[in-house]
Amino acid sequence: MATKAQTMEILLCDARQDPPLLQIHHLPLNSVTKPTVGWALQSLGIAKDQDDPVISRKGCYGVFGKRKDWSSPLYAGDRLELYAPLRIDPKLARRKKANRDKDSLLKAKAMRRQAAKPRP
């Protein structure tokens, strides 16, 4: 009796391109005791190993919106996500917004002071 090869179905969301690409993949579980994120990335041909430059950036992949490590477990039905690099540093964006808001407050205060001065 022929045995059916066991497979694991995952959804791959590649947000490195525009628009993001969603694909269902069936990965063979040939002698894999614990499927991991790294194993899936290798099986899909995205990365050769953990130090591959394609995925070496911290936080460039995750499962269901949560950043995962190379050795994190992967389960059937999981959505493996590949993230695009950030276009702007979030700290810098918050700093610029805070400075812009502070500038507008100071300008408003100066306008009120100017309006409160008696005119000769």
XYZ file of C-alpha atoms in Angstrom:
120
model
C 0.000 0.000 0.000
C 1.473 3.353 -1.037
C 1.667 5.936 1.720
C 0.616 9.466 0.996
C 3.376 11.996 1.624
C 2.444 14.263 4.507
C 2.300 17.955 3.743
C 1.716 21.101 5.727
C -0.343 23.929 4.280
C 0.738 27.511 5.005
C -0.215 30.867 3.575
C 2.681 33.042 2.417
C 2.138 36.810 2.433
C 4.983 38.616 0.655
C 4.690 42.343 1.439
C 8.089 43.130 -0.077
C 6.320 43.844 -3.360
C 3.402 46.094 -4.185
C 0.636 44.863 -4.030
C 1.376 42.155 -1.436
C 1.240 38.618 -2.795
C -0.785 35.929 -1.004
C -0.146 32.295 -1.923
C -1.047 28.962 -0.395
C 1.858 26.504 -0.247
C 1.899 22.801 0.606
C 5.264 21.972 2.142
C 6.376 18.324 2.358
C 7.107 17.086 5.860
C 9.885 14.697 4.823
C 11.584 13.612 8.065
C 10.917 16.974 9.725
C 10.120 16.499 13.390
C 9.327 20.150 14.206
C 8.559 22.525 11.337
C 10.082 25.945 11.982
C 9.989 29.332 10.285
C 13.535 28.765 9.015
C 12.630 25.386 7.552
C 9.662 26.930 5.711
C 11.796 29.772 4.314
C 14.320 27.221 3.063
C 11.622 24.943 1.623
C 10.067 27.854 -0.250
C 13.459 28.852 -1.681
C 13.393 32.290 -0.079
C 16.523 31.800 2.021
C 19.428 29.382 2.033
C 20.224 29.756 5.734
C 19.762 32.115 8.663
C 22.552 34.450 7.478
C 21.127 34.858 3.973
C 21.189 38.589 3.009
C 17.594 38.368 1.753
C 16.305 37.880 5.311
C 19.208 39.044 7.486
C 17.430 42.286 8.450
C 15.894 42.057 11.930
C 12.122 41.695 11.916
C 11.763 40.984 8.212
C 9.490 37.951 8.723
C 6.794 36.853 11.119
C 3.657 34.782 11.629
C 0.226 36.424 11.854
C 1.727 39.889 12.372
C 4.131 38.866 15.148
C 7.870 38.939 14.527
C 9.382 35.465 14.840
C 12.873 33.992 15.048
C 14.412 31.484 12.654
C 13.789 28.606 15.067
C 10.189 29.514 15.991
C 7.700 26.678 15.473
C 5.344 26.774 12.495
C 1.972 25.053 12.433
C -0.395 24.016 9.647
C -2.588 26.928 8.568
C -0.157 29.616 9.747
C 0.353 32.760 7.671
C 4.070 33.330 7.144
C 4.680 37.003 6.364
C 7.677 38.661 4.716
C 7.873 42.350 5.600
C 9.162 45.248 3.495
C 11.853 47.480 5.006
C 10.681 50.627 6.782
C 10.799 53.771 4.659
C 11.361 56.106 7.621
C 12.636 55.541 11.140
C 9.606 55.570 13.504
C 11.553 57.456 16.201
C 12.470 60.176 13.725
C 8.856 60.474 12.529
C 7.567 60.877 16.115
C 10.268 63.459 16.880
C 9.343 65.509 13.793
C 5.644 65.389 14.673
C 6.322 66.452 18.276
C 8.451 69.396 17.102
C 5.816 70.438 14.559
C 3.088 70.334 17.227
C 5.230 72.311 19.657
C 5.957 74.949 17.001
C 2.250 75.444 16.334
C 1.548 75.804 20.073
C 4.277 78.426 20.453
C 2.994 80.350 17.428
C -0.545 80.346 18.819
C 0.730 81.594 22.178
C 2.647 84.418 20.489
C -0.470 85.412 18.494
C -2.543 85.576 21.702
C 0.126 87.712 23.371
C 0.216 90.003 20.337
C -3.573 90.349 20.376
C -3.623 91.112 24.113
C -1.232 94.078 23.790
C -2.985 97.455 23.854
C -2.632 99.406 20.634
C -1.455 103.040 20.958
